[in-house]
Short mmCIF file of N, CA and C in Angstrom, two decimals:
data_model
loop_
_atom_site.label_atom_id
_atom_site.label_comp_id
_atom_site.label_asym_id
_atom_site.label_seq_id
_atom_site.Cartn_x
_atom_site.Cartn_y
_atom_site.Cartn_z
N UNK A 1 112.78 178.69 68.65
CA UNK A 1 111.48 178.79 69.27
C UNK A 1 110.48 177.87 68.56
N UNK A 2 109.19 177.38 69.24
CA UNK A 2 107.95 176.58 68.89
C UNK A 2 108.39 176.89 67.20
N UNK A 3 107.91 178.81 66.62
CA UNK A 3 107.27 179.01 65.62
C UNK A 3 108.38 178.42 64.34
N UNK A 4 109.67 178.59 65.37
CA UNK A 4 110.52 178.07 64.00
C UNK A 4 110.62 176.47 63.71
N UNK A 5 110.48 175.92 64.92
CA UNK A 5 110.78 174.05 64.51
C UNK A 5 108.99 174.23 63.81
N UNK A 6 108.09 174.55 63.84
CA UNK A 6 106.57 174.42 63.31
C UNK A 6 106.71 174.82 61.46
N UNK A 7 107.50 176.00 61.60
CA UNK A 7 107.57 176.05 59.76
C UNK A 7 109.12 175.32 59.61
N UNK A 8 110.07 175.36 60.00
CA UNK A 8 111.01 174.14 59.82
C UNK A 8 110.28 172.22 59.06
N UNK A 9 109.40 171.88 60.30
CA UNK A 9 108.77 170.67 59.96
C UNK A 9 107.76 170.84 59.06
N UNK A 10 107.04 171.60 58.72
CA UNK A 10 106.18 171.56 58.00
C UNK A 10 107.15 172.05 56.54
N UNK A 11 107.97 172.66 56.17
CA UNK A 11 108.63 172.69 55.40
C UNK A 11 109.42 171.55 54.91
N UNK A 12 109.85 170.33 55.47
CA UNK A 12 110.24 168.81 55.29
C UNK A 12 109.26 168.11 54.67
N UNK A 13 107.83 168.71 55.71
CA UNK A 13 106.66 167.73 55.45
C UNK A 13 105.88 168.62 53.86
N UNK A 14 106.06 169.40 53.59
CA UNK A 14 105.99 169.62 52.10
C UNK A 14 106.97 169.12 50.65
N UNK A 15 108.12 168.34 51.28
CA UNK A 15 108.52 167.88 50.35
C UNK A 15 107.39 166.30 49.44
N UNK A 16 106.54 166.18 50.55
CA UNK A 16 105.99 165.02 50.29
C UNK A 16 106.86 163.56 49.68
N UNK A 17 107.81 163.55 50.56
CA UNK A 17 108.86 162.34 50.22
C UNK A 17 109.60 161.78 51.38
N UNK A 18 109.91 160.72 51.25
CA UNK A 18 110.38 159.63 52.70
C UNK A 18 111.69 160.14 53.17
N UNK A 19 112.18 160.90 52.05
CA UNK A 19 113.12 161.97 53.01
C UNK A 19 112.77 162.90 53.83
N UNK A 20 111.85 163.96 53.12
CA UNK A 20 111.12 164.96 53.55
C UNK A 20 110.67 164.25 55.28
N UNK A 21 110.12 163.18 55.07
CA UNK A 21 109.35 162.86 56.26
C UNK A 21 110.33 162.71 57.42
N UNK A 22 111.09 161.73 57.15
CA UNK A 22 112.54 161.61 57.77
C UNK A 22 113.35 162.69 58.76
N UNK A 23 113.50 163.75 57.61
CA UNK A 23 113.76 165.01 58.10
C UNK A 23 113.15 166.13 58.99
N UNK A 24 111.86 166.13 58.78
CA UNK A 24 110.54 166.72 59.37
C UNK A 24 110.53 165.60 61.21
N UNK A 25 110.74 164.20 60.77
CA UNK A 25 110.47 163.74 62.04
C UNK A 25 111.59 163.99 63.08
N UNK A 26 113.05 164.02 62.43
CA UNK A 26 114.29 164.34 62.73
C UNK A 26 114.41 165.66 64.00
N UNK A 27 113.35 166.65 63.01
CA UNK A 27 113.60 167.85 63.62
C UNK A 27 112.62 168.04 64.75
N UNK A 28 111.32 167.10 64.87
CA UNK A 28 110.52 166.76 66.00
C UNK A 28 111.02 166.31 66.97
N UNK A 29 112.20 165.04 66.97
CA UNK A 29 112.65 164.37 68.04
C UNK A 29 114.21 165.85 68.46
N UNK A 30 114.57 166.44 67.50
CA UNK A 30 115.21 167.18 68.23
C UNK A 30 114.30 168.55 69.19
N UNK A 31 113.61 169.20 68.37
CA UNK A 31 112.94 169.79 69.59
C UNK A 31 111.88 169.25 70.64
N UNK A 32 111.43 167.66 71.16
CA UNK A 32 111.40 167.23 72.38
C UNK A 32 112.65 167.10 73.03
N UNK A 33 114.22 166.80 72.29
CA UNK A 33 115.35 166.46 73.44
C UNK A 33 115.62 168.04 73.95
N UNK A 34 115.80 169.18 73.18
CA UNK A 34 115.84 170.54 73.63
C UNK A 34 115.19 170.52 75.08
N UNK A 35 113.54 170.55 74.64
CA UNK A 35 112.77 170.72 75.79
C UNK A 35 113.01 169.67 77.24
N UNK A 36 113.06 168.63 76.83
CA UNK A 36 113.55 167.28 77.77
C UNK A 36 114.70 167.57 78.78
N UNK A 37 115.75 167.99 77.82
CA UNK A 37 117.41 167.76 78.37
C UNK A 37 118.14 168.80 78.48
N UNK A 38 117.48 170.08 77.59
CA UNK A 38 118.73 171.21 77.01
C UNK A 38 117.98 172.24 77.98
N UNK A 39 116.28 172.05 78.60
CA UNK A 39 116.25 173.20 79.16
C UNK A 39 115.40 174.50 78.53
N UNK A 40 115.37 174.03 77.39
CA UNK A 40 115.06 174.74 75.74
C UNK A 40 113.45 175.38 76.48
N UNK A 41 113.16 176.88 76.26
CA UNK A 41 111.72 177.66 76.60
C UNK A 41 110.75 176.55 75.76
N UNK A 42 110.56 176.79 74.78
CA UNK A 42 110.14 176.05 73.66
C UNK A 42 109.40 174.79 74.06
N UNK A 43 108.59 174.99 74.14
CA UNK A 43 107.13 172.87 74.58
C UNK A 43 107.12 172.74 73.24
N UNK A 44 107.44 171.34 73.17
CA UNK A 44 106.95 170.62 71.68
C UNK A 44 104.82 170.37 71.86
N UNK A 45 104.03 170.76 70.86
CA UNK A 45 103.15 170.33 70.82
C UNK A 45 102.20 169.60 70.23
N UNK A 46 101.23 169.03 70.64
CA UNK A 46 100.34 167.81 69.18
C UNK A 46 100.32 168.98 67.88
N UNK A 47 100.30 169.61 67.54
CA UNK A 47 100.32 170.26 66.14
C UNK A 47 101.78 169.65 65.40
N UNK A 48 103.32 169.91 66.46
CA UNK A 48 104.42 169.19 65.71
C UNK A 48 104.50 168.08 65.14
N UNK A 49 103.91 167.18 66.41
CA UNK A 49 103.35 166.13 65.93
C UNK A 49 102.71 165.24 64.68
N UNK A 50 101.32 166.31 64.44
CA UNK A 50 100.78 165.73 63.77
C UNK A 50 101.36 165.92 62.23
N UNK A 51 102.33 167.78 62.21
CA UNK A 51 102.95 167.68 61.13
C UNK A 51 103.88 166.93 60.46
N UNK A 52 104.03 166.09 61.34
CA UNK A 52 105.34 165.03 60.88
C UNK A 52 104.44 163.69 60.89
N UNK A 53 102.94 163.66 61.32
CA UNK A 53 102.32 162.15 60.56
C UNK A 53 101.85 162.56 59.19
N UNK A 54 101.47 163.95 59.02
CA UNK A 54 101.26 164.48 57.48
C UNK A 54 102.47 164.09 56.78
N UNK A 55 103.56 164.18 57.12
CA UNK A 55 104.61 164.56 56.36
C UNK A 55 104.84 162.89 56.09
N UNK A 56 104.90 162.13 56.79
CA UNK A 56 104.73 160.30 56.86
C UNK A 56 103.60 160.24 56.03
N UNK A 57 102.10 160.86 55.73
CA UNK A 57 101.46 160.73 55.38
C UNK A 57 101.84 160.55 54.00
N UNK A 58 102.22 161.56 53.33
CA UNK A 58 102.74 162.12 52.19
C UNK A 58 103.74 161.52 51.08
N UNK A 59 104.31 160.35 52.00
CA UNK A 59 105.58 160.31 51.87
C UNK A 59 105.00 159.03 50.53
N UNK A 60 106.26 157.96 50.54
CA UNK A 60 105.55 156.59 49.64
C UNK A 60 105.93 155.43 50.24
N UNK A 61 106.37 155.68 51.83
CA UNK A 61 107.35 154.43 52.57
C UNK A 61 105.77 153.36 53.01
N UNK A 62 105.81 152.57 52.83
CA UNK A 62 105.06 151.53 53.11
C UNK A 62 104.85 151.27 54.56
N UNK A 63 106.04 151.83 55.54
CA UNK A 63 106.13 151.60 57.08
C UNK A 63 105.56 152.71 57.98
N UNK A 64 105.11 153.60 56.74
CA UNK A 64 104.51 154.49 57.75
C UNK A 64 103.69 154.91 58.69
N UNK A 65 102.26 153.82 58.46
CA UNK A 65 101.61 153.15 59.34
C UNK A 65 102.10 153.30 60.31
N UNK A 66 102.79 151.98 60.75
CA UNK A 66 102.95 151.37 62.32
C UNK A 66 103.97 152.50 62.96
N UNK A 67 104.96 152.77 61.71
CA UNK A 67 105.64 154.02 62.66
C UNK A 67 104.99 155.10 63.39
N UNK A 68 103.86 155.66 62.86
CA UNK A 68 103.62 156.80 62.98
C UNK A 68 102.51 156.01 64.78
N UNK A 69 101.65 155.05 64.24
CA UNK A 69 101.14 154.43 65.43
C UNK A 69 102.13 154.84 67.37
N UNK A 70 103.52 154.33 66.31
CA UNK A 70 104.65 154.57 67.63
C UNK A 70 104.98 155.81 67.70
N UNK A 71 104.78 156.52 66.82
CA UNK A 71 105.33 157.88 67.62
C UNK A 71 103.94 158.78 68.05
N UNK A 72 102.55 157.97 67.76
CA UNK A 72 101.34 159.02 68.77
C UNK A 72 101.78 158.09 69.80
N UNK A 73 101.72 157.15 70.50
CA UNK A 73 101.96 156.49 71.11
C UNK A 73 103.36 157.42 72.13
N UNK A 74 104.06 157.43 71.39
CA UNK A 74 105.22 158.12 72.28
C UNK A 74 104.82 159.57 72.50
N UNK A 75 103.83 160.20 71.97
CA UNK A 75 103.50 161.63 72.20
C UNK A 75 102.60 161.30 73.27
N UNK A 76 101.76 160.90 73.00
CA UNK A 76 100.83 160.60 74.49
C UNK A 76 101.67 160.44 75.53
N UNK A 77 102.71 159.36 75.56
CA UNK A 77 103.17 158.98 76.89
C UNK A 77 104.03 160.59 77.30
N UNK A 78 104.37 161.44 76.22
CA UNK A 78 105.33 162.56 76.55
C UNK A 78 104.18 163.71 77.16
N UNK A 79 102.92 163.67 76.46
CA UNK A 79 101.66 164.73 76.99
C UNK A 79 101.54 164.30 78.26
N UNK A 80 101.18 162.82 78.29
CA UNK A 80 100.86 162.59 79.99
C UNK A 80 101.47 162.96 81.06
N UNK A 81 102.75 163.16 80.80
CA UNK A 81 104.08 163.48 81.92
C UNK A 81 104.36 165.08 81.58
N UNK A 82 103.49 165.43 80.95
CA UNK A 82 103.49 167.02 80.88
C UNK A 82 104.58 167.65 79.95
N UNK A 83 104.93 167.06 79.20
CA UNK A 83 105.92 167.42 78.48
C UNK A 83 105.43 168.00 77.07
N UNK A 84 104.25 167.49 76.77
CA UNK A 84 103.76 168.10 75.49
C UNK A 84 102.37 169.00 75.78
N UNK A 85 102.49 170.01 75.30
CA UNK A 85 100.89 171.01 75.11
C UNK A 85 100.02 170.34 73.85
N UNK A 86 98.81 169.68 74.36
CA UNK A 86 97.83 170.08 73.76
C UNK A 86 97.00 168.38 74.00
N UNK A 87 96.20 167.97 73.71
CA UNK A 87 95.33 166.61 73.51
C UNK A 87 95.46 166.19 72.42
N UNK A 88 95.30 164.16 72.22
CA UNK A 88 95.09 164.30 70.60
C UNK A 88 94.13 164.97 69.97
N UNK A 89 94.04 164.69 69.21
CA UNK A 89 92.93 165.22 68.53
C UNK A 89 92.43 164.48 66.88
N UNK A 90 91.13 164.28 66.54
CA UNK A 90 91.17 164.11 65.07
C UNK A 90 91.36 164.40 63.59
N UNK A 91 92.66 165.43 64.23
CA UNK A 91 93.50 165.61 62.71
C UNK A 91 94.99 165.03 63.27
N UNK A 92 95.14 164.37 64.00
CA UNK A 92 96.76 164.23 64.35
C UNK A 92 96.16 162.15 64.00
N UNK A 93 94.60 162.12 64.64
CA UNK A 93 94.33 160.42 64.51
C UNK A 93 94.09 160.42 62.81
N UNK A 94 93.51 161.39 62.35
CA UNK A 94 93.33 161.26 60.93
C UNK A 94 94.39 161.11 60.29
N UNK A 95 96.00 162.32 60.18
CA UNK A 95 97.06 161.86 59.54
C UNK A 95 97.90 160.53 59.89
N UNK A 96 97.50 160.09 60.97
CA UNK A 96 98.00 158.63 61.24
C UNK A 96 97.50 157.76 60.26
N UNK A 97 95.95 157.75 60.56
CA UNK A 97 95.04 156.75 59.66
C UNK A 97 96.10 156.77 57.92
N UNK A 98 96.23 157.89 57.51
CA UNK A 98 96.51 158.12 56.16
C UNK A 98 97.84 157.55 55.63
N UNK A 99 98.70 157.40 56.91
CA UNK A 99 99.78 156.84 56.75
C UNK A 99 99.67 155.71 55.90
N UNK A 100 98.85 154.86 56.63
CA UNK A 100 98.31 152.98 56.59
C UNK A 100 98.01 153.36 54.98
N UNK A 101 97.91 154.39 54.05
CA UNK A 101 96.92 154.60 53.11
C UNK A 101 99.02 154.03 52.33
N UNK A 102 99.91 154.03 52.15
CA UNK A 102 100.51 153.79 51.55
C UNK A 102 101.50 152.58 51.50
N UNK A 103 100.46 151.95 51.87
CA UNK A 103 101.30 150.18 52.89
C UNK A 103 100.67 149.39 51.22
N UNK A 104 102.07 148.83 51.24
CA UNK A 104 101.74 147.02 49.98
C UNK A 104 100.48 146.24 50.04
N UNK A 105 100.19 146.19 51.27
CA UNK A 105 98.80 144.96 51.71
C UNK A 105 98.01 146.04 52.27
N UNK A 106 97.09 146.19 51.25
CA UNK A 106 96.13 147.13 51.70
C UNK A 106 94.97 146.50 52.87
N UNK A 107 94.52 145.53 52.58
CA UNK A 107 93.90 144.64 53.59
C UNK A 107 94.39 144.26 54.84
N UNK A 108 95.22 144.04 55.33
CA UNK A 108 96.23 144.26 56.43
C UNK A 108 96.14 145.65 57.22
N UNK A 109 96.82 146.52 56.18
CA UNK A 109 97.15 147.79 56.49
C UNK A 109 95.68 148.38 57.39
N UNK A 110 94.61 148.10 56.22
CA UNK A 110 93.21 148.77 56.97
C UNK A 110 93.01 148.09 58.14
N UNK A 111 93.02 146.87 57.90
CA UNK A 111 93.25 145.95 59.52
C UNK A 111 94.09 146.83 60.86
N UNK A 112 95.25 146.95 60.21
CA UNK A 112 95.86 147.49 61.87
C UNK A 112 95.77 148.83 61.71
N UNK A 113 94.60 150.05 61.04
CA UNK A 113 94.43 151.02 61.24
C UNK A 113 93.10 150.81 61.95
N UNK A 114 92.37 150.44 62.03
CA UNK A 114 91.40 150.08 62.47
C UNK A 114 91.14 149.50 63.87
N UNK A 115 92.57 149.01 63.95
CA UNK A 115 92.90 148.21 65.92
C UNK A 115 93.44 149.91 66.39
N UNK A 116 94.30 150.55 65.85
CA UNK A 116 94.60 151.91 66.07
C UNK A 116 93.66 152.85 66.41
N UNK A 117 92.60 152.69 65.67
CA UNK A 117 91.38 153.58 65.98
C UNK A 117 90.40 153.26 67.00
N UNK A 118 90.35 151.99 66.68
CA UNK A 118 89.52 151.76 68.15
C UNK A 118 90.43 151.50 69.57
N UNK A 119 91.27 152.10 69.50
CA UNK A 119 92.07 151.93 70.93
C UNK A 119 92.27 153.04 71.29
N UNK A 120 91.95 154.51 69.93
CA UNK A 120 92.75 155.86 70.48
C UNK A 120 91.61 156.22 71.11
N UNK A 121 90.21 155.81 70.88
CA UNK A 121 89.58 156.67 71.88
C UNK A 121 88.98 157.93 71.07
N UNK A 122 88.99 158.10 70.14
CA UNK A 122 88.68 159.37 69.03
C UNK A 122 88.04 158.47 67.84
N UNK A 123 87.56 157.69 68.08
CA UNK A 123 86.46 157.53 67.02
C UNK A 123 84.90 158.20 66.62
N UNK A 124 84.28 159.22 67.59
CA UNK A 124 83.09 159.61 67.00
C UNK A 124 83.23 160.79 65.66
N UNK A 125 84.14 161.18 65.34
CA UNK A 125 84.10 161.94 64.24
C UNK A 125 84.18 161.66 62.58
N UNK A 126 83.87 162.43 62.05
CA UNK A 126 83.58 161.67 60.64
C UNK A 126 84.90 161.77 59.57
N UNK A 127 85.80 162.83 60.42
CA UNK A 127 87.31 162.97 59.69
C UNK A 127 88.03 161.54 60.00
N UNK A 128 87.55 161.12 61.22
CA UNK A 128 88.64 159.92 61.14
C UNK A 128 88.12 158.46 60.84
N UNK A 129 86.63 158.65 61.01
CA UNK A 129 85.64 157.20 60.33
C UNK A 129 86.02 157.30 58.90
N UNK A 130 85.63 158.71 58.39
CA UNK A 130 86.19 158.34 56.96
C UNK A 130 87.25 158.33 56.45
N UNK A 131 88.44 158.38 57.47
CA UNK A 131 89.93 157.96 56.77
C UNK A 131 89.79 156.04 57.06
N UNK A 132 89.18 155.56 57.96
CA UNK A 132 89.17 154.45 58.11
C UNK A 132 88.48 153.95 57.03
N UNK A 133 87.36 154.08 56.63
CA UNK A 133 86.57 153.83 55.71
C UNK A 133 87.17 153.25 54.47
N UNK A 134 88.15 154.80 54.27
CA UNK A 134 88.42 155.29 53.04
C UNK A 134 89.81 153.41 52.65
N UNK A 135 90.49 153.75 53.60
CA UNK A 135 91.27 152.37 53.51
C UNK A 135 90.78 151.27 53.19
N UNK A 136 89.72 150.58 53.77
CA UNK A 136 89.56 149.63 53.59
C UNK A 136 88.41 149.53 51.76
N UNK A 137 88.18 150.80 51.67
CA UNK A 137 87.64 151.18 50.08
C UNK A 137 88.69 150.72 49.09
N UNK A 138 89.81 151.37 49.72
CA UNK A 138 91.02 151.25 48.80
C UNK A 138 91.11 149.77 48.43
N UNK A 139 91.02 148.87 49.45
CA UNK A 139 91.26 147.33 49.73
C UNK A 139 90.56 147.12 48.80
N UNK A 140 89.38 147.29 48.47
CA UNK A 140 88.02 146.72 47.73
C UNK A 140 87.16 146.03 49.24
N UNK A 141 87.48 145.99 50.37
CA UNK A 141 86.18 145.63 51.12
C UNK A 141 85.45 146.15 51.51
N UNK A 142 84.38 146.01 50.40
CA UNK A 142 82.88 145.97 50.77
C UNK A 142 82.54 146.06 52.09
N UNK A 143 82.42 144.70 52.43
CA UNK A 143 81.71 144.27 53.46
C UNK A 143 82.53 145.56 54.63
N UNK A 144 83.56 145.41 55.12
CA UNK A 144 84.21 146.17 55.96
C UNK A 144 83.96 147.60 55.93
N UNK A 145 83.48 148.12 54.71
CA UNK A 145 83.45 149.22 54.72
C UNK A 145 81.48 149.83 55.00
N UNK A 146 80.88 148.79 54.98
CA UNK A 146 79.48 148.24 55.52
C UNK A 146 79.29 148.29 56.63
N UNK A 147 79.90 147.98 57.81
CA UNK A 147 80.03 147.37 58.57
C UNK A 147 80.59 148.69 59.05
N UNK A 148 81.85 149.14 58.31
CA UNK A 148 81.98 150.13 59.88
C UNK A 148 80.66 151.52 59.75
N UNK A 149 80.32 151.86 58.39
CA UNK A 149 79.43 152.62 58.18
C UNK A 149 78.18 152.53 58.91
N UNK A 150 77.71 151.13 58.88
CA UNK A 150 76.58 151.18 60.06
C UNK A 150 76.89 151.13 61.54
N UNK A 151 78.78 150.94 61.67
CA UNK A 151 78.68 151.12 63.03
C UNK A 151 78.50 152.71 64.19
N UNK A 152 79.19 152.94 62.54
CA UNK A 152 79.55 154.86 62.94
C UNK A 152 78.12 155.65 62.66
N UNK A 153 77.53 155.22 62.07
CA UNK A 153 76.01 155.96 61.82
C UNK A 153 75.43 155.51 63.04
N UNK A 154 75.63 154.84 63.89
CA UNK A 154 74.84 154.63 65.15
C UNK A 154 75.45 156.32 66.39
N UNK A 155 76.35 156.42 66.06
CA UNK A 155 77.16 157.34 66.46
C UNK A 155 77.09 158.51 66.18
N UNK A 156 76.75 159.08 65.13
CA UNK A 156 76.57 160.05 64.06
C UNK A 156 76.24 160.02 63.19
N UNK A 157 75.82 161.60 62.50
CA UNK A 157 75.00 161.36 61.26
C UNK A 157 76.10 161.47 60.06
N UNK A 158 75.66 160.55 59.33
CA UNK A 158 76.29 160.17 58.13
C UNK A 158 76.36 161.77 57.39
N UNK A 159 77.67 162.64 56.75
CA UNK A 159 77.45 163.03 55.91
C UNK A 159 78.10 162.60 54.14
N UNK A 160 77.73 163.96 53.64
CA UNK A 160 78.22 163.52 52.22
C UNK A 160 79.35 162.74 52.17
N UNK A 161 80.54 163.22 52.63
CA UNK A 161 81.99 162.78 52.50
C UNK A 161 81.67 161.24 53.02
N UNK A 162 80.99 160.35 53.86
CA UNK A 162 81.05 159.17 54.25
C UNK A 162 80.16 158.28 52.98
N UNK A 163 79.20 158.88 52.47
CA UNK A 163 78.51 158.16 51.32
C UNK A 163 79.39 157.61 50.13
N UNK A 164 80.18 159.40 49.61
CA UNK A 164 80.73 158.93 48.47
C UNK A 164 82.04 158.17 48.79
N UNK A 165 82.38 157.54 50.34
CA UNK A 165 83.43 157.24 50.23
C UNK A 165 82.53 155.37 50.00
N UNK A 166 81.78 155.19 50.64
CA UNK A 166 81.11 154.12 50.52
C UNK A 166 80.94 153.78 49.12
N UNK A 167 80.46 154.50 48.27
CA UNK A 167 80.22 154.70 46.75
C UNK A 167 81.33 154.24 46.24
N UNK A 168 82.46 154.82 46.17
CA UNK A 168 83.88 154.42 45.91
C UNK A 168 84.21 152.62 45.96
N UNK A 169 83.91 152.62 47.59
CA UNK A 169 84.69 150.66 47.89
C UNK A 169 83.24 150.18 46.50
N UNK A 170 82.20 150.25 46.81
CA UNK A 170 81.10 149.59 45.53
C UNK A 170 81.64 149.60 44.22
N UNK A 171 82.56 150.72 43.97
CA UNK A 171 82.71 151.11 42.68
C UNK A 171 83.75 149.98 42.10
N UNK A 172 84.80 149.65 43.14
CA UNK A 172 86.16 149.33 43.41
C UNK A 172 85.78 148.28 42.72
N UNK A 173 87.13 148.12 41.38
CA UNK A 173 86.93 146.81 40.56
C UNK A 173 87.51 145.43 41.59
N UNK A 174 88.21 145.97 42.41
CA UNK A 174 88.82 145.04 43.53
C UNK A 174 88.09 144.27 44.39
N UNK A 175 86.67 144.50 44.21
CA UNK A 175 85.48 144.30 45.56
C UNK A 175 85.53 142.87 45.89
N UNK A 176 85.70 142.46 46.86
CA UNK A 176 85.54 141.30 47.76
C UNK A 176 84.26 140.80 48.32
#
């Protein structure tokens, strides 16, 4: 049932390791083929989902980014056709964003989290401005992290968590 693949994956996705994640995503694509092919009561939903971009989140694989990009990507196309319960949402776009947080080229990485975000359509919130933020802090860019701050303050009000992440890229001996 749902409740068991939900602590199943989230139990992978606590190993916090590229196995863990592996395994956690393993057991996602088996309960959509259940539901798909086998007939299975059981709807996979954006919560499974997002526990297996945490669990990618977590992990230390450098590819987790773009993977995880492809599998909201493949959840949407599975929600649209009615196959999945629930909408995205900005904790399933946030553990995506976080993925990009463990990529080699951090400048890059914030780059194609950032084409990700402005395409999902869930940018007014401040959980997922400041995972974007927070990346390109990591990078050391300044400027980028300027730039999206005054774009998202047109949008919303700035709180604490968006300052000190701003504070941070300034701090960054890396600054560009």
């Amino acid at each position: 049932d749902k409740l068991t693949y939900h602590l199943a994956i989230q139990a992978w996705s606590n190993m916090g390791s590229i196995q863990g994640a592996r395994e956690a995503e393993k057991l996602l694509r088996k309960f959509c083929t259940e539901f798909l092919f086998k007939g299975a009561y059981a709807q996979p939903d954006v919560y499974a989902f997002t526990m297996v971009a945490n669990a990618w989140a977590k992990s230390t694989s450098s590819s987790a980014g773009p993977r995880m990009v492809s599998l909201f990507r493949e959840m949407v196309e599975l929600r649209e056709e009615g196959h999945v319960i629930g909408i995205e949402d900005p904790v399933f776009v946030h553990a995506v964003l976080q993925c990009f947080g463990n990529s080699n080229d951090p400048e890059n990485a914030a780059a194609e989290a950032e084409e990700f975000w402005r395409n999902v359509g869930i940018r007014g919130t401040s959980v997922t401005s400041v995972s974007l933020i927070s990346l390109y802090a990591r990078a050391g860019n300044a400027d980028a992290v300027r730039r999206l701050l005054n774009e998202i303050s047109s949008d919303m009000v700035l709180n604490a968590q968006n300052y000190v992440t701003m504070l941070r890229a300034f701090c960054n001996r890396r600054l560009k």
